DNA sequence: AAGCAACCTGAGTTCAGTTCAGTTTGACTG
DNA sequence: CAGTCAAACTGAACTGAACTCAGGTTGCTT
């Protein structure tokens, strides 16, 4: 599986870019982006604050990079999980299940993505930030299209009743990602149970 | 209908508290909280920046107040819309429909609420901010309980299949509020159509 | 061992949010 | 209708976290 990893093997051996991203995911994911001091990330990596600017133009640039990587991962995983399925309802189930087949680090990344989604709406002043923002926006649209296309395939095969596939796709996606706002690994309900519950909901929503 | 209004009639006639909240809802709703300068709100109201601190302890205190008022309104409207319904599926439909029976100002408030929900997770340093935060948190739980109770009533009456009402409630609520992340009044799809689509989805999710 | 690019730093700057130390306004009282 | 008081307001100063600058260090390459 060619996942977009936080640690990029293209980096020089001395580079702390991956370590910064990992630390930032942990801090932004646990305490929130605004609640986390940029210097805390530096402390955790073991470098001075200003060294961060060797890798990222700004705190926001780091955040946008995390968001873009997570979106890339989500998209890749969707494609991977649905590419072999031909039966529409099974394809739908596989897509939901893969959305919840995530590590704890990926859960944090999802949480960061969801909590800061509105950042993608307005242009950024600096060039590198804007590049990441636009890339992330396009990936959002790509993920939305992944779902819309899956739904349209099922509808044209007669497996699901015909409805507005775009709006339905947004509703399905909205329900799935809303889980990352409240789910915590320490919570009472295991993720597997949530996944099954949502899978059932999505199938009823789409296929009945 | 005893809605929680932004303009509190308890205020003195010279008070600009309501005007500040209205201006803040507009700016925070259009450009986002972080993107809006606190002084811009003062400009819009026609007072100096420091005068804001006569009404709110901080920018965050104003935001938390907006969020609390919106949650209060959502809860009140839910109760109002469902109190006369006895037939479970009709009650469910009424609850969804009322969630989308909102003015443009209320749409902005929903957007602000959704975009800054994570603010409610961590304690605030100052007293008045913390009071608003705790009140808002309790209202979140109250809205979640509104949905959970509605679902449990329907299940015990045999109108819906028995499922984990809490998780199902969060899924339904998550899908509904996710609309405010992307919906814009200027968009291609009218809100009435979205409302009908979601209503159908919720009924299939819950009652089938 | 020289060169050089990647990597790093302490000191200083910026700017939005906030505090301070009062001043103005206007309703009400005697 | 002068005096009082709380609500409403203000300009100037302060704060802290993000960021810039002007270099210094490290270690790989030739």
Coordinates of C-alpha atoms (C1' of nucleotides) in Angstrom, one line a residue:
Chain A
X1 CA 0.0 0.0 0.0
X2 CA 1.5 3.3 -1.2
X3 CA 0.4 5.4 1.7
X4 CA 1.4 9.0 2.2
X5 CA 3.6 8.7 5.2
X6 CA 4.5 11.5 7.6
X7 CA 8.2 10.6 7.4
X8 CA 9.3 11.2 3.8
X9 CA 12.2 9.0 2.7
X10 CA 13.2 11.7 0.2
X11 CA 14.6 13.7 3.2
X12 CA 18.3 14.0 4.0
X13 CA 19.4 11.8 6.9
X14 CA 20.0 14.9 9.2
X15 CA 16.5 16.3 8.5
X16 CA 14.1 16.7 11.4
X17 CA 11.1 17.4 9.2
X18 CA 9.5 14.0 9.9
X19 CA 10.1 14.4 13.6
X20 CA 8.5 17.8 13.6
X21 CA 5.4 16.5 11.8
X22 CA 5.1 13.6 14.2
X23 CA 5.5 16.0 17.2
X24 CA 3.1 18.5 15.7
X25 CA 0.5 15.8 15.1
X26 CA 0.7 14.7 18.6
X27 CA 0.4 18.1 20.1
X28 CA -2.1 19.6 17.7
X29 CA -4.1 16.4 18.0
X30 CA -4.2 16.3 21.8
X31 CA -4.4 19.9 22.7
X32 CA -5.6 21.5 19.5
X33 CA -3.7 23.7 17.0
X34 CA -4.5 27.1 18.7
X35 CA -3.8 25.7 22.1
X36 CA -0.4 24.4 21.2
X37 CA 2.6 26.8 21.2
X38 CA 4.8 26.4 18.2
X39 CA 7.9 26.5 20.6
X40 CA 6.5 23.4 22.4
X41 CA 6.8 21.4 19.2
X42 CA 10.4 22.6 18.9
X43 CA 11.1 21.6 22.5
X44 CA 9.6 18.1 21.9
X45 CA 11.9 17.6 18.8
X46 CA 14.9 19.0 20.8
X47 CA 15.7 22.0 18.6
X48 CA 15.4 25.8 19.0
X49 CA 12.2 27.5 17.9
X50 CA 13.8 29.2 15.0
X51 CA 15.1 26.0 13.6
X52 CA 11.4 25.1 12.8
X53 CA 11.5 27.8 10.1
X54 CA 14.2 25.8 8.3
X55 CA 11.5 23.2 7.5
X56 CA 8.2 25.1 7.6
X57 CA 7.5 28.7 6.7
X58 CA 5.1 29.0 9.6
X59 CA 3.0 27.2 12.2
X60 CA 0.1 27.3 9.7
X61 CA 2.3 25.8 6.9
X62 CA 3.0 22.8 9.2
X63 CA -0.7 22.4 9.9
X64 CA -1.6 22.6 6.3
X65 CA 1.0 20.0 5.5
X66 CA -0.4 17.6 8.1
X67 CA -3.9 18.2 6.7
X68 CA -2.8 17.6 3.1
X69 CA -0.9 14.4 4.0
X70 CA -4.0 13.1 5.9
X71 CA -6.3 13.9 2.9
X72 CA -3.8 12.1 0.6
X73 CA -3.8 9.1 2.8
X74 CA -7.6 9.0 3.1
X75 CA -8.0 9.2 -0.7
X76 CA -5.3 6.5 -1.3
X77 CA -6.9 4.2 1.2
X78 CA -10.4 4.7 -0.3
X79 CA -9.1 3.8 -3.8
X80 CA -7.1 0.8 -2.4
X81 CA -10.1 -0.6 -0.5
X82 CA -12.7 -0.2 -3.3
X83 CA -10.6 -1.1 -6.4
X84 CA -11.4 -4.9 -6.3
X85 CA -15.0 -4.7 -5.4
X86 CA -17.6 -5.0 -8.1
X87 CA -20.8 -5.6 -6.1
X88 CA -22.1 -2.1 -5.1
X89 CA -23.3 -2.8 -1.6
X90 CA -20.0 -4.6 -0.8
X91 CA -18.1 -1.7 -2.3
X92 CA -20.0 0.7 0.0
X93 CA -19.3 -1.5 3.0
X94 CA -15.6 -1.7 2.2
X95 CA -15.4 2.1 1.8
X96 CA -16.9 2.6 5.2
X97 CA -14.8 0.0 6.9
X98 CA -11.5 1.3 5.5
X99 CA -12.4 4.8 6.8
X100 CA -12.3 3.4 10.3
X101 CA -9.3 1.1 9.8
X102 CA -6.8 3.6 11.2
X103 CA -3.9 3.8 13.7
X104 CA -3.9 6.1 16.7
X105 CA -1.7 8.5 14.9
X106 CA -4.1 8.6 12.0
X107 CA -7.0 9.3 14.4
X108 CA -5.1 12.4 15.6
X109 CA -4.5 13.4 12.0
X110 CA -8.2 13.1 11.2
X111 CA -9.1 15.1 14.3
X112 CA -6.7 17.8 13.3
X113 CA -8.1 17.8 9.7
X114 CA -11.7 18.0 10.9
X115 CA -11.0 20.7 13.5
X116 CA -9.2 23.0 11.1
X117 CA -11.1 22.3 7.9
X118 CA -12.3 25.9 7.7
X119 CA -8.7 27.0 7.2
X120 CA -8.9 25.7 3.7
X121 CA -11.6 28.2 2.8
X122 CA -9.6 31.4 2.6
X123 CA -6.4 32.1 0.7
X124 CA -3.0 32.3 2.5
X125 CA -0.7 35.2 2.1
X126 CA 2.6 33.3 1.7
X127 CA 3.3 31.1 -1.3
X128 CA 4.2 27.8 0.3
X129 CA 1.2 27.9 2.6
X130 CA -1.1 28.7 -0.3
X131 CA 0.4 25.8 -2.3
X132 CA -0.4 23.4 0.5
X133 CA -3.9 24.9 1.0
X134 CA -4.8 24.5 -2.7
X135 CA -3.5 21.0 -2.8
X136 CA -5.5 20.1 0.3
X137 CA -8.7 21.7 -1.2
X138 CA -8.3 19.6 -4.3
X139 CA -7.8 16.5 -2.2
X140 CA -11.0 17.3 -0.3
X141 CA -12.8 17.5 -3.7
X142 CA -11.2 14.3 -4.7
X143 CA -12.4 12.5 -1.6
X144 CA -15.9 13.9 -2.2
X145 CA -15.7 12.7 -5.8
X146 CA -14.6 9.3 -4.6
X147 CA -17.9 9.0 -2.7
X148 CA -20.0 10.6 -5.3
X149 CA -18.7 8.3 -8.0
X150 CA -19.1 5.2 -5.8
X151 CA -22.8 6.2 -5.2
X152 CA -23.4 6.9 -8.9
X153 CA -22.0 3.6 -10.0
X154 CA -24.3 1.8 -7.5
X155 CA -27.3 3.9 -8.7
X156 CA -26.7 3.2 -12.4
X157 CA -26.3 -0.5 -11.7
X158 CA -29.7 -0.3 -10.1
X159 CA -28.3 -1.4 -6.7
X160 CA -29.2 1.8 -4.9
X161 CA -32.3 4.0 -5.5
X162 CA -31.5 7.1 -7.6
X163 CA -30.9 10.2 -5.5
X164 CA -28.7 13.3 -5.8
X165 CA -25.4 11.5 -5.5
X166 CA -23.4 14.6 -4.6
X167 CA -25.5 15.7 -1.7
X168 CA -25.9 12.1 -0.5
X169 CA -22.1 11.7 -0.7
X170 CA -21.6 14.8 1.4
X171 CA -24.1 13.5 4.0
X172 CA -22.4 10.1 4.2
X173 CA -18.9 11.6 4.4
X174 CA -20.1 14.1 7.0
X175 CA -21.5 11.4 9.2
X176 CA -18.3 9.3 8.9
X177 CA -15.9 12.2 9.7
X178 CA -18.1 13.5 12.5
X179 CA -17.0 10.5 14.5
X180 CA -13.5 12.0 14.8
X181 CA -14.9 15.0 16.7
X182 CA -15.9 12.9 19.7
X183 CA -14.2 9.5 19.5
X184 CA -11.3 8.9 21.9
X185 CA -9.4 5.6 22.0
X186 CA -9.9 5.6 25.8
X187 CA -13.7 5.9 25.4
X188 CA -16.3 3.3 26.4
X189 CA -17.3 2.1 22.9
X190 CA -14.6 0.4 20.8
X191 CA -14.0 1.8 17.3
X192 CA -15.0 -1.6 15.8
X193 CA -18.5 -1.2 17.1
X194 CA -18.8 2.4 15.9
X195 CA -17.5 1.3 12.5
X196 CA -20.2 -1.5 12.3
X197 CA -23.0 0.9 13.4
X198 CA -22.0 3.6 10.8
X199 CA -21.6 0.8 8.1
X200 CA -25.2 -0.2 8.7
X201 CA -26.4 3.4 8.7
X202 CA -24.7 4.1 5.4
X203 CA -26.1 1.0 3.8
X204 CA -29.6 1.8 4.9
X205 CA -29.2 5.5 3.8
X206 CA -27.9 4.6 0.4
X207 CA -29.2 1.2 -0.6
X208 CA -32.8 1.3 0.7
Chain B
X1 CA -41.5 30.5 20.8
X2 CA -39.1 31.5 23.6
X3 CA -35.9 31.5 21.6
X4 CA -32.6 32.6 23.0
X5 CA -32.1 35.8 21.1
X6 CA -28.8 37.5 20.5
X7 CA -30.3 40.8 21.6
X8 CA -31.1 40.5 25.3
X9 CA -34.0 42.7 26.4
X10 CA -32.5 42.7 29.9
X11 CA -29.8 45.1 28.7
X12 CA -29.8 48.8 29.4
X13 CA -30.9 51.0 26.5
X14 CA -27.3 52.4 26.0
X15 CA -25.8 48.9 25.9
X16 CA -24.1 47.8 22.7
X17 CA -23.7 44.2 23.8
X18 CA -26.4 43.0 21.3
X19 CA -24.8 45.0 18.5
X20 CA -21.4 43.5 19.3
X21 CA -22.8 40.0 19.2
X22 CA -24.5 40.6 15.9
X23 CA -21.4 42.1 14.3
X24 CA -19.2 39.3 15.7
X25 CA -21.6 36.6 14.3
X26 CA -21.4 38.3 10.9
X27 CA -17.6 38.6 10.9
X28 CA -16.8 35.2 12.6
X29 CA -19.4 33.5 10.4
X30 CA -18.1 34.9 7.1
X31 CA -14.3 35.0 7.7
X32 CA -13.9 32.7 10.6
X33 CA -12.9 33.5 14.2
X34 CA -9.2 33.4 13.9
X35 CA -9.3 35.3 10.6
X36 CA -11.3 38.2 12.2
X37 CA -9.6 40.9 14.1
X38 CA -11.3 41.8 17.4
X39 CA -10.8 45.5 16.5
X40 CA -12.8 45.0 13.2
X41 CA -15.8 44.0 15.3
X42 CA -15.3 47.3 17.3
X43 CA -15.0 49.3 14.1
X44 CA -18.2 47.7 12.8
X45 CA -20.1 48.6 16.0
X46 CA -18.6 52.1 15.9
X47 CA -16.7 52.0 19.2
X48 CA -13.0 51.8 20.2
X49 CA -11.4 48.4 20.7
X50 CA -11.1 48.8 24.4
X51 CA -14.8 49.5 24.8
X52 CA -15.4 45.8 23.8
X53 CA -13.9 44.8 27.2
X54 CA -16.7 46.6 28.9
X55 CA -19.1 43.8 27.6
X56 CA -16.8 40.8 27.1
X57 CA -13.7 39.7 29.0
X58 CA -12.0 38.7 25.8
X59 CA -12.5 37.8 22.1
X60 CA -12.9 34.2 23.2
X61 CA -15.5 35.1 25.8
X62 CA -17.6 36.7 23.0
X63 CA -17.2 33.6 20.8
X64 CA -18.2 31.3 23.7
X65 CA -21.2 33.4 24.3
X66 CA -22.3 33.1 20.7
X67 CA -21.8 29.4 20.8
X68 CA -23.8 29.0 24.0
X69 CA -26.7 31.1 22.7
X70 CA -26.8 29.0 19.5
X71 CA -26.8 25.8 21.5
X72 CA -29.6 27.1 23.7
X73 CA -31.6 28.0 20.6
X74 CA -31.0 24.6 19.0
X75 CA -32.2 22.8 22.1
X76 CA -35.2 25.1 22.6
X77 CA -36.2 24.6 18.9
X78 CA -35.9 20.8 19.2
X79 CA -38.1 20.7 22.2
X80 CA -40.6 23.1 20.7
X81 CA -40.8 21.0 17.4
X82 CA -41.1 17.6 19.0
X83 CA -43.4 18.3 22.0
X84 CA -46.7 17.7 20.3
X85 CA -45.6 14.6 18.2
X86 CA -46.6 11.2 19.5
X87 CA -45.9 9.1 16.4
X88 CA -42.2 8.2 16.5
X89 CA -41.4 8.5 12.7
X90 CA -43.2 11.8 12.6
X91 CA -41.4 13.0 15.6
X92 CA -38.1 12.1 14.0
X93 CA -39.1 13.9 10.8
X94 CA -40.1 17.0 12.8
X95 CA -36.8 17.1 14.6
X96 CA -34.8 17.0 11.4
X97 CA -37.0 19.6 9.7
X98 CA -36.7 22.0 12.5
X99 CA -32.9 21.7 12.5
X100 CA -33.0 23.2 9.0
X101 CA -35.7 25.8 9.6
X102 CA -33.2 28.6 10.3
X103 CA -32.5 32.2 9.3
X104 CA -29.3 33.3 7.6
X105 CA -28.0 34.7 10.9
X106 CA -28.7 31.4 12.5
X107 CA -26.8 29.6 9.7
X108 CA -23.8 31.7 10.5
X109 CA -24.1 30.9 14.2
X110 CA -24.3 27.2 13.4
X111 CA -21.2 27.5 11.2
X112 CA -19.3 29.3 14.1
X113 CA -20.4 26.7 16.5
X114 CA -19.3 23.8 14.3
X115 CA -16.0 25.4 13.4
X116 CA -15.0 26.1 17.0
X117 CA -16.5 23.1 18.8
X118 CA -13.1 21.9 19.9
X119 CA -12.8 25.1 22.0
X120 CA -15.2 23.5 24.5
X121 CA -12.9 20.6 25.2
X122 CA -10.2 22.4 27.3
X123 CA -10.7 24.6 30.4
X124 CA -10.4 28.4 30.2
X125 CA -8.2 30.4 32.4
X126 CA -10.6 33.3 33.2
X127 CA -13.7 32.8 35.2
X128 CA -16.4 34.2 32.9
X129 CA -15.0 32.4 29.9
X130 CA -15.0 29.1 31.8
X131 CA -18.6 29.7 32.9
X132 CA -19.7 30.1 29.3
X133 CA -17.7 27.1 28.2
X134 CA -19.2 24.8 30.9
X135 CA -22.7 26.1 30.0
X136 CA -22.0 25.4 26.4
X137 CA -20.7 21.9 27.1
X138 CA -23.8 21.1 29.1
X139 CA -26.0 22.3 26.3
X140 CA -24.1 20.1 23.9
X141 CA -24.8 17.1 26.1
X142 CA -28.4 18.3 26.4
X143 CA -28.8 18.3 22.6
X144 CA -27.2 14.9 22.4
X145 CA -29.6 13.7 25.0
X146 CA -32.6 15.2 23.1
X147 CA -31.7 13.0 20.2
X148 CA -30.9 9.9 22.3
X149 CA -34.2 10.2 24.1
X150 CA -36.1 10.6 20.9
X151 CA -34.5 7.5 19.5
X152 CA -35.0 5.5 22.7
X153 CA -38.7 6.4 22.8
X154 CA -39.1 5.2 19.2
X155 CA -37.2 2.0 20.0
X156 CA -39.2 1.1 23.1
X157 CA -42.5 1.7 21.2
X158 CA -41.2 -0.8 18.6
X159 CA -41.3 1.9 15.8
X160 CA -37.5 1.6 15.2
X161 CA -35.2 -1.4 15.5
X162 CA -33.3 -1.5 18.8
X163 CA -29.7 -0.2 18.4
X164 CA -27.2 1.7 20.6
X165 CA -29.3 4.9 20.9
X166 CA -26.4 7.1 22.0
X167 CA -24.0 6.2 19.2
X168 CA -26.9 6.3 16.6
X169 CA -27.9 9.7 18.0
X170 CA -24.4 11.1 17.6
X171 CA -24.3 9.7 14.0
X172 CA -27.6 11.4 13.1
X173 CA -26.6 14.7 14.8
X174 CA -23.2 14.5 13.2
X175 CA -24.7 14.2 9.7
X176 CA -27.1 17.0 10.3
X177 CA -24.6 19.5 11.6
X178 CA -22.0 18.6 9.0
X179 CA -24.2 20.4 6.5
X180 CA -23.2 23.7 8.0
X181 CA -19.6 23.1 7.1
X182 CA -20.3 23.3 3.4
X183 CA -23.7 24.9 2.9
X184 CA -23.8 28.5 1.6
X185 CA -27.1 30.3 0.9
X186 CA -25.7 31.3 -2.5
X187 CA -25.0 27.6 -3.4
X188 CA -26.7 25.6 -6.2
X189 CA -28.9 23.4 -4.0
X190 CA -31.6 25.1 -1.9
X191 CA -31.7 24.3 1.8
X192 CA -35.2 22.8 1.5
X193 CA -33.8 20.1 -0.8
X194 CA -31.0 19.3 1.5
X195 CA -33.4 19.2 4.4
X196 CA -35.6 16.7 2.6
X197 CA -32.6 14.5 1.6
X198 CA -31.3 14.4 5.2
X199 CA -34.8 13.7 6.5
X200 CA -35.0 10.7 4.3
X201 CA -31.6 9.5 5.2
X202 CA -32.3 9.8 8.9
X203 CA -35.6 8.0 8.7
X204 CA -33.9 5.1 6.8
X205 CA -31.0 5.0 9.2
X206 CA -33.2 5.0 12.3
X207 CA -36.5 3.4 11.4
X208 CA -35.5 0.5 9.0
Chain C
dA1 C1' 41.5 20.3 3.6
dA2 C1' 38.4 23.4 1.1
dG3 C1' 33.9 24.3 -0.2
dC4 C1' 29.3 24.3 0.5
dA5 C1' 24.7 23.2 1.5
dA6 C1' 22.0 21.8 5.1
dC7 C1' 21.1 22.8 9.7
dC8 C1' 20.9 25.6 13.6
dT9 C1' 20.9 29.8 17.1
dG10 C1' 20.3 34.2 20.2
dA11 C1' 18.7 38.7 19.8
dG12 C1' 15.4 41.5 18.1
dT13 C1' 10.7 42.7 15.7
dT14 C1' 5.8 42.6 15.0
dC15 C1' 1.1 42.6 15.9
dA16 C1' -3.3 41.3 17.8
dG17 C1' -5.1 40.9 22.1
dT18 C1' -5.3 42.9 26.4
dT19 C1' -4.6 46.0 30.7
dC20 C1' -4.4 50.5 32.8
dA21 C1' -5.6 54.8 34.5
dG22 C1' -8.4 57.5 33.9
dT23 C1' -12.6 60.7 31.2
dT24 C1' -17.4 61.3 29.3
dT25 C1' -22.4 60.5 29.3
dG26 C1' -26.8 60.7 30.9
dA27 C1' -30.4 59.0 34.1
dC28 C1' -31.9 59.9 38.7
dT29 C1' -32.0 62.3 43.4
dG30 C1' -32.6 65.8 46.6
Chain D
dC1 C1' -31.2 72.3 38.4
dA2 C1' -26.6 71.1 40.7
dG3 C1' -24.7 66.9 42.4
dT4 C1' -24.0 62.0 42.2
dC5 C1' -23.2 57.6 40.4
dA6 C1' -22.9 53.8 37.4
dA7 C1' -22.6 52.6 32.8
dA8 C1' -20.0 53.5 28.8
dC9 C1' -16.0 54.8 26.8
dT10 C1' -10.9 56.2 25.5
dG11 C1' -5.6 56.7 24.3
dA12 C1' -1.4 55.0 25.7
dA13 C1' 1.1 51.3 27.3
dC14 C1' 1.9 46.2 27.9
dT15 C1' 2.3 41.1 26.7
dG16 C1' 3.3 37.0 24.6
dA17 C1' 3.6 34.0 20.8
dA18 C1' 4.8 34.0 16.0
dC19 C1' 8.2 35.3 13.2
dT20 C1' 12.8 37.7 11.0
dC21 C1' 17.6 38.5 10.8
dA22 C1' 22.3 38.1 10.7
dG23 C1' 25.1 35.3 11.2
dG24 C1' 27.5 30.4 13.2
dT25 C1' 28.1 25.2 13.1
dT26 C1' 28.1 20.6 11.1
dG27 C1' 29.4 17.1 8.3
dC28 C1' 29.2 15.3 3.5
dT29 C1' 31.7 15.9 -1.1
dT30 C1' 35.5 16.5 -4.1

